[in-house]
Coordinates of C-alpha atoms in Angstrom, one line a residue:
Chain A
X11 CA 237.5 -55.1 168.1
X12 CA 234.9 -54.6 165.3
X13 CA 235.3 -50.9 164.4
X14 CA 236.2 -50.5 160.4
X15 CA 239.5 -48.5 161.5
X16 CA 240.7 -51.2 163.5
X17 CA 240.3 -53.8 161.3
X18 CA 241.7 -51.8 158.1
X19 CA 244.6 -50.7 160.4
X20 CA 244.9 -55.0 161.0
X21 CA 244.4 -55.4 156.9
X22 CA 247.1 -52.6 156.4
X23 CA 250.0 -53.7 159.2
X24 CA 249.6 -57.4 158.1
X25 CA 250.2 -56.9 153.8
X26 CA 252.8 -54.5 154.7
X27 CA 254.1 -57.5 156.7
X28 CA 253.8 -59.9 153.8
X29 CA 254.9 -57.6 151.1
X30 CA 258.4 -57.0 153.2
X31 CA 258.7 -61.0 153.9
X32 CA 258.5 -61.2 150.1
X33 CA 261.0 -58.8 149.1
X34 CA 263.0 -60.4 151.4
X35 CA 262.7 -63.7 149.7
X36 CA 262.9 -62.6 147.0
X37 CA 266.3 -61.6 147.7
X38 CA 267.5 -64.7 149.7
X39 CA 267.0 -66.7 146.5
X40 CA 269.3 -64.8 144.5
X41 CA 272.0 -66.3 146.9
X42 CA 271.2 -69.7 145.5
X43 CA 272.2 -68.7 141.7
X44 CA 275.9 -69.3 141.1
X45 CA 276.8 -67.3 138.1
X46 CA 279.4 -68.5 135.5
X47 CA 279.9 -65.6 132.7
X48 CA 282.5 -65.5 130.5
X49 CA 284.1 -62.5 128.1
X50 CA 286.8 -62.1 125.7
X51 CA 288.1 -58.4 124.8
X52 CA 290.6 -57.6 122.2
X53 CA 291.8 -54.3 121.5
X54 CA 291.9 -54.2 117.7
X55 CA 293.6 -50.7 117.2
X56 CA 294.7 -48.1 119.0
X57 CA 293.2 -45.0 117.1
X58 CA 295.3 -42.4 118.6
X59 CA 297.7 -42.2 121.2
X60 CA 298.6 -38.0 122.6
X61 CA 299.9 -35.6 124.8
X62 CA 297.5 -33.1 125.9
X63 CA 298.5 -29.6 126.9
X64 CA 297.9 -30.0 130.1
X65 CA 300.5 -33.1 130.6
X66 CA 298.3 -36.0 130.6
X67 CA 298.7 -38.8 128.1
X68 CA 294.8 -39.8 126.5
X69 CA 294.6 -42.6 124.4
X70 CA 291.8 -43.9 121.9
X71 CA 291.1 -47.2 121.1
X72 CA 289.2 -49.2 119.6
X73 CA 287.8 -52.9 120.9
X74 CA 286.1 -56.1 120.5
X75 CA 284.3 -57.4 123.4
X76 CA 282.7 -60.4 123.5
X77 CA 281.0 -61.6 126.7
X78 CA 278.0 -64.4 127.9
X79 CA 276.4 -63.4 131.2
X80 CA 273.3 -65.4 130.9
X81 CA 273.9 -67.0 134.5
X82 CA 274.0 -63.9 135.8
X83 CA 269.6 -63.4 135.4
X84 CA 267.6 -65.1 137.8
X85 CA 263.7 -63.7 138.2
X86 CA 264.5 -61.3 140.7
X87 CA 266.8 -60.2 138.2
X88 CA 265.9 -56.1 136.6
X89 CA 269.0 -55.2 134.7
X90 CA 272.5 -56.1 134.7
X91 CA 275.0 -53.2 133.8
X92 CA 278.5 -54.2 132.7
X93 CA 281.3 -52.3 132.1
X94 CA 285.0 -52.4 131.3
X95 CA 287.5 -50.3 133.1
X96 CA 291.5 -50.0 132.1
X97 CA 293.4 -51.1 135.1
X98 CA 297.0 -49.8 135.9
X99 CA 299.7 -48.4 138.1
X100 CA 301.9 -45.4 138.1
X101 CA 304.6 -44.4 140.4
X102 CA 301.8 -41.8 141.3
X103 CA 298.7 -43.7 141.8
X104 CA 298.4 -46.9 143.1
X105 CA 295.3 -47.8 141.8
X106 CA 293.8 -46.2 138.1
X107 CA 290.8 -47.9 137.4
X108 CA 289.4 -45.8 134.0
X109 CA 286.2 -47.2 132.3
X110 CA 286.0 -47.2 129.0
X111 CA 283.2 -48.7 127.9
X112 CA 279.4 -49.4 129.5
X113 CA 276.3 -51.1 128.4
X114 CA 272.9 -51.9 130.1
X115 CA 271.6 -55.2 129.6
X116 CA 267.6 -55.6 130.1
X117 CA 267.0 -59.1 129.7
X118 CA 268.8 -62.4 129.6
X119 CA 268.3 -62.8 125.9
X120 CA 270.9 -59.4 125.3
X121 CA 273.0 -60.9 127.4
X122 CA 275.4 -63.0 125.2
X123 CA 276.7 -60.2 123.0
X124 CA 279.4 -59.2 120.8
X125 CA 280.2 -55.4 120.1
X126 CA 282.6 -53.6 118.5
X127 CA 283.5 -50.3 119.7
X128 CA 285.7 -47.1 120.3
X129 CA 286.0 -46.1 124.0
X130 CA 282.6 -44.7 125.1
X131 CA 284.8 -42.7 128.2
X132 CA 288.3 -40.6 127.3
X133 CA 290.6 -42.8 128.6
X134 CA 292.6 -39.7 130.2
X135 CA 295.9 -40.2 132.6
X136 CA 297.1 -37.9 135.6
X137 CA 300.4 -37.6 134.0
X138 CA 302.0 -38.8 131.1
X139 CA 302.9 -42.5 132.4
X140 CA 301.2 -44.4 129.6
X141 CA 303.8 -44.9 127.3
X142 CA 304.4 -49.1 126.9
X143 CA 302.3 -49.2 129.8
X144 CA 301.0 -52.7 130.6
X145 CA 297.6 -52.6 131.7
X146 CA 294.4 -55.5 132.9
X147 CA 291.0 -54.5 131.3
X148 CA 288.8 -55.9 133.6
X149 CA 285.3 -56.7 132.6
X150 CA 282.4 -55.4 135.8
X151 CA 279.2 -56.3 136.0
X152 CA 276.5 -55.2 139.0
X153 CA 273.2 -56.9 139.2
X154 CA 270.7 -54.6 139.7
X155 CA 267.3 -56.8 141.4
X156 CA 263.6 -56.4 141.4
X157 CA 264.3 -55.9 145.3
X158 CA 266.7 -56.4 147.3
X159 CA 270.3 -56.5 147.3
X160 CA 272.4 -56.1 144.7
X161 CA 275.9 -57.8 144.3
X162 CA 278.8 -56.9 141.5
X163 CA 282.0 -58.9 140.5
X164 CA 284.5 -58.8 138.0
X165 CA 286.4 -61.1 135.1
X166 CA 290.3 -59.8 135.3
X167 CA 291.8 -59.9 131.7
X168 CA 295.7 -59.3 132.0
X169 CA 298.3 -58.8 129.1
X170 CA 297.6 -55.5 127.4
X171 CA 300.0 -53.0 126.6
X172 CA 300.2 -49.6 125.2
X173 CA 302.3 -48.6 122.4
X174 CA 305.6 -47.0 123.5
X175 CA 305.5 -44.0 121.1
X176 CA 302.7 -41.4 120.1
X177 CA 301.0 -41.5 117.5
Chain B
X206 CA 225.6 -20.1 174.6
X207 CA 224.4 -23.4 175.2
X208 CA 227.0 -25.3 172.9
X209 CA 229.6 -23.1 174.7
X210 CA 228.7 -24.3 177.6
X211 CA 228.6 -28.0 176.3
X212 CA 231.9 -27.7 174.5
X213 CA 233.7 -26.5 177.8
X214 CA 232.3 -29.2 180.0
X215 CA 233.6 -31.8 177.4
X216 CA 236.7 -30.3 177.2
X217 CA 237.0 -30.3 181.1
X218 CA 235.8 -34.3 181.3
X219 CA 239.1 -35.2 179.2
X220 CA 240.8 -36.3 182.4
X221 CA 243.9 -35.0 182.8
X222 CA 245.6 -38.7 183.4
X223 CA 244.2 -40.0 180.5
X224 CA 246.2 -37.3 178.0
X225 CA 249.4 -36.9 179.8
X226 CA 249.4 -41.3 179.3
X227 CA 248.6 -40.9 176.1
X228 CA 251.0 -37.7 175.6
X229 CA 253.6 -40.4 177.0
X230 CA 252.8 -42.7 174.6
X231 CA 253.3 -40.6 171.4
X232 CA 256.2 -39.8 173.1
X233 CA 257.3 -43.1 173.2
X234 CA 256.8 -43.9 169.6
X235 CA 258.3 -41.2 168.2
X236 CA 262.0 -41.5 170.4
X237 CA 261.5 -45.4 169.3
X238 CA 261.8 -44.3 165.7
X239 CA 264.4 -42.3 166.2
X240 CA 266.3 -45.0 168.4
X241 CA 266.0 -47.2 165.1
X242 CA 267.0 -44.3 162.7
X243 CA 270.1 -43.7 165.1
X244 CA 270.4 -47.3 165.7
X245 CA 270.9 -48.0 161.5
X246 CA 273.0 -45.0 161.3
X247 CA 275.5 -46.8 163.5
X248 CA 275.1 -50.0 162.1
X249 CA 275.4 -48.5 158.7
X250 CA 278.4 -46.4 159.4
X251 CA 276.8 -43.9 156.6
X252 CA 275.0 -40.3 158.1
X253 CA 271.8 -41.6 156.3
X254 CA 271.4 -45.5 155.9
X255 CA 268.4 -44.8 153.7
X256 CA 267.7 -42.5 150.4
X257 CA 265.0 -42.2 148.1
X258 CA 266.0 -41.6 144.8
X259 CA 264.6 -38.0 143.5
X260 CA 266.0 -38.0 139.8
X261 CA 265.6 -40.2 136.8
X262 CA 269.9 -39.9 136.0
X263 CA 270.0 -43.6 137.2
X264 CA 267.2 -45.2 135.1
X265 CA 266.2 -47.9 134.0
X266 CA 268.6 -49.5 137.4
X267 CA 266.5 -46.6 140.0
X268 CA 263.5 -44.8 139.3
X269 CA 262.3 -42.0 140.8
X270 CA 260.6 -42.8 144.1
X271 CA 263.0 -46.6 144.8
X272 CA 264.9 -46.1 147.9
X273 CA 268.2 -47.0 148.6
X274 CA 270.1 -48.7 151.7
X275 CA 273.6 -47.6 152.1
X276 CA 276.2 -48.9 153.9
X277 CA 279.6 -47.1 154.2
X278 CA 283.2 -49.0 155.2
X279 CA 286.8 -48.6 155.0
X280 CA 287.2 -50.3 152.2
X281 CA 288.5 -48.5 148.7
X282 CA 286.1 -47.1 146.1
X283 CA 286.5 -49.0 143.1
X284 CA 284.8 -48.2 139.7
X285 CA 281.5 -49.5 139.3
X286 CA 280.5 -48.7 142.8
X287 CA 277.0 -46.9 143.1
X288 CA 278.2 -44.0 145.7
X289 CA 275.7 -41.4 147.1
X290 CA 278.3 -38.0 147.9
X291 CA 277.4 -34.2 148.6
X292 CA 278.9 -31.6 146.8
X293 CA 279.5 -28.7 148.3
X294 CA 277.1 -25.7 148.4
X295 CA 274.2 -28.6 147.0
X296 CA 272.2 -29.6 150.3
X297 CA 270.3 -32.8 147.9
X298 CA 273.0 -35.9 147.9
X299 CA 273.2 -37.7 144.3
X300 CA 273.0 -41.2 143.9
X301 CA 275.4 -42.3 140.9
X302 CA 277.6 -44.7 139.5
X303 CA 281.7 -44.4 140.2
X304 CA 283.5 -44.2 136.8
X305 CA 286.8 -43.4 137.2
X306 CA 289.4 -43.9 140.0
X307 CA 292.8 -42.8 140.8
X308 CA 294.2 -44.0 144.4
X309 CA 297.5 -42.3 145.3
X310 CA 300.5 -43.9 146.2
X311 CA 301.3 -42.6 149.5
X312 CA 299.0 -41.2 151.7
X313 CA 296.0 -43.8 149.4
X314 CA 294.0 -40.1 149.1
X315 CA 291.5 -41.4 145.9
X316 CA 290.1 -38.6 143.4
X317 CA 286.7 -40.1 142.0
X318 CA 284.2 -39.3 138.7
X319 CA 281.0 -40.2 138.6
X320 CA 278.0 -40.6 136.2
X321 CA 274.8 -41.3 136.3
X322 CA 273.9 -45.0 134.4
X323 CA 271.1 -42.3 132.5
X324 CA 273.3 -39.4 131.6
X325 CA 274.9 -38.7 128.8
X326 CA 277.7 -37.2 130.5
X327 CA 280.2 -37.3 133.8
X328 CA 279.0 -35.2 136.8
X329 CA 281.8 -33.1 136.2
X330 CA 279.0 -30.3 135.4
X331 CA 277.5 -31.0 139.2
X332 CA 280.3 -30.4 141.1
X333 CA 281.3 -27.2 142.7
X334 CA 283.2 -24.7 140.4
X335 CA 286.4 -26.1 139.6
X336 CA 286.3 -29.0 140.8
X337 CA 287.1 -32.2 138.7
X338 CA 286.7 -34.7 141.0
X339 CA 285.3 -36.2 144.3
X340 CA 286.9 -37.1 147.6
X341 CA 286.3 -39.3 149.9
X342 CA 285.0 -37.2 152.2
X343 CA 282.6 -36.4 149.9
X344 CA 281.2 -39.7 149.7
X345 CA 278.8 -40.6 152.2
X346 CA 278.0 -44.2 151.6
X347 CA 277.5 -47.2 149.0
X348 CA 274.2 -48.4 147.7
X349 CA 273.9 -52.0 148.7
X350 CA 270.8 -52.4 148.4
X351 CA 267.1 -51.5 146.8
X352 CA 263.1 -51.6 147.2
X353 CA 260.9 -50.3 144.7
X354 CA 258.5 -47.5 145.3
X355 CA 258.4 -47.6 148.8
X356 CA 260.0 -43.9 148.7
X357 CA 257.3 -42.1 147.1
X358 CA 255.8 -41.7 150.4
X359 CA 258.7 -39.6 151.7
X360 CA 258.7 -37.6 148.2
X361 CA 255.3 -36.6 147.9
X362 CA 255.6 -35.1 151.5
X363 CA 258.3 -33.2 150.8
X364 CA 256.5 -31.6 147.6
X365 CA 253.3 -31.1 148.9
X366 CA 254.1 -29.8 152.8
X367 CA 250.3 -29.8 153.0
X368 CA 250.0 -33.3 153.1
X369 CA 252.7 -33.9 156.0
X370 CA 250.4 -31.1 158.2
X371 CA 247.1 -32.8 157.0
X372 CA 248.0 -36.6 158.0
X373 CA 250.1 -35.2 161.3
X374 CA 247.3 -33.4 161.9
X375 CA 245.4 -36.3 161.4
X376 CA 246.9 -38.2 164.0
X377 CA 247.4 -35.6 166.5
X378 CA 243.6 -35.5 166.3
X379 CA 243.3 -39.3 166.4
X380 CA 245.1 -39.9 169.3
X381 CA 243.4 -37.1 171.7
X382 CA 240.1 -38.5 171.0
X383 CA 240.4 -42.0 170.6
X384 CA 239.4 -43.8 174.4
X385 CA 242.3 -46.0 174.1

């Protein structure tokens, strides 16, 4: 009961014990933080609006997206990424979901931001159903932890709508 | 010839009991792992509940080395969702982020691009030849969950073989001559 092996092995089993209690703490407390962002986008221009050769309908554009996901950071918290995806239906697809636009925030001071900005992402269409299209930009976020699991959700902006003619 | 002699007498006072019980319990440890590994799969509903992340295309979220916990369900893939998938003719799966979906009416078949957080681009360059997006049979499960680090272990076997034979070795040896 005295050797050096056995007690190192004892040392070893027992931090490896703590270490995976404490991750999982860690992550239980992140259950406790109820999160109340908000975000505004506005899409100040529409840059250009095309058929491509192939048949499908790509639109530019240009937006204003303000958001404030401070309650989203707790100290378990590494990075939150955020996103905001183009959401619409065709009598195709049931479900489009294109993002547009992504950002990685570090810290919880970056995280009440306003940018200005041209789609990062072509906003491209199987087929050429965009025309007067009304579409939800939906802003995501996913917060990525220290440990642990990570958990997304989702602010729902309806009431956009494409132009009905090229340009 | 002495120390032959010695060498074979020890080797014939190993009683034979004593290493077929301890033969039984390696045994025992190793189909217990693989009872658990088995166990998660099913629980998971993904072919591999855990990965280790090999490339830097998802930093600063994964670095090289985290591992990841999957979990893989009915429900649709949405944008935003960190998938792992195979491509065809690649045996490594890639962990990255869902960018683009498009669910068909019908028969709800989904056609999927991904990117990793990192990248510049889409994976659109990873994919097999000609193909412009993913299925969801490609798709072997979502990341749920994450612990730093932990994975290293797993990667540094894998590029250095010589270190798997050298601490299997290490315990084969360990086993056979501990008294326990």
């Amino acid at each position: 009961m005295h050797s050096f092996w056995l007690r190192a092995n004892a040392v070893l089993t027992f931090s490896v014990i703590i270490l995976a209690f404490t991750c999982a703490m860690a992550s239980v407390s992140d259950c406790f933080n109820s999160p109340s962002p908000s975000a505004q986008i506005q899409i100040t221009n529409i840059n250009w609006f095309q058929k491509q050769r192939n048949g499908n309908e790509e639109v530019s554009l240009a937006m204003n997206i303000t958001a404030d996901l401070q309650s989203l950071f707790t100290w378990n918290t590494k990075q939150v990424f955020v996103f905001v995806a183009a959401e619409y239906k065709t009598p195709k697809n049931a479900v489009n979901q294109v993002s547009l636009w992504d950002a990685i925030i570090p810290a919880k001071e970056q995280s009440k931001f306003r940018v200005q900005t041209v789609n990062k992402y072509r906003f491209i269409d199987q087929g050429s159903n965009l025309r007067g299209k009304d579409l939800n930009l939906t802003l995501h976020w996913h917060v990525m932890p220290k440990a642990g699991m990570m958990f997304a959700d989702k602010l729902v902006i309806p009431g956009y709508r494409l132009p009905k003619e090229y340009r | 010839m002495g120390w032959m002699g010695d060498t074979v007498d020890s080797i014939k006072s190993i009683q034979i009991r004593q290493l077929l019980s301890q033969g039984v319990s390696l045994g025992m440890i190793v189909t217990s792992a693989l009872i658990i590994w088995k166990a998660l799969m099913c629980f998971t509903g993904s072919e591999s509940p855990v990965v280790v992340v090999l490339s830097g295309s998802m930093e600063p979220g994964f670095k090289r080395g985290d591992i990841l916990f999957l979990h893989m369900s009915n429900d649709p893939i949405r944008t935003g969702e960190i998938v792992v998938f195979n491509v065809d003719g690649r045996e490594i799966p890639i962990v990255h982020r869902v960018i683009k979906v498009h669910e068909r009416q019908e028969t709800g078949d989904v056609e999927v691009l991904t990117k990793g957080d990192n990248n510049y681009g889409d994976d659109r360059l990873l994919y097999a030849q000609g193909q412009l997006w993913l299925q969801r049979h490609h798709i072997m499960g979502r990341a749920v969950g994450f612990l730093p680090y932990v994975g290293w272990v797993t990667i540094i076997m894998t590029e250095k073989p010589i270190i798997k034979y050298i601490l299997i070795g290490a315990l084969g040896l360990l086993v056979i001559t501990s008294k326990d």
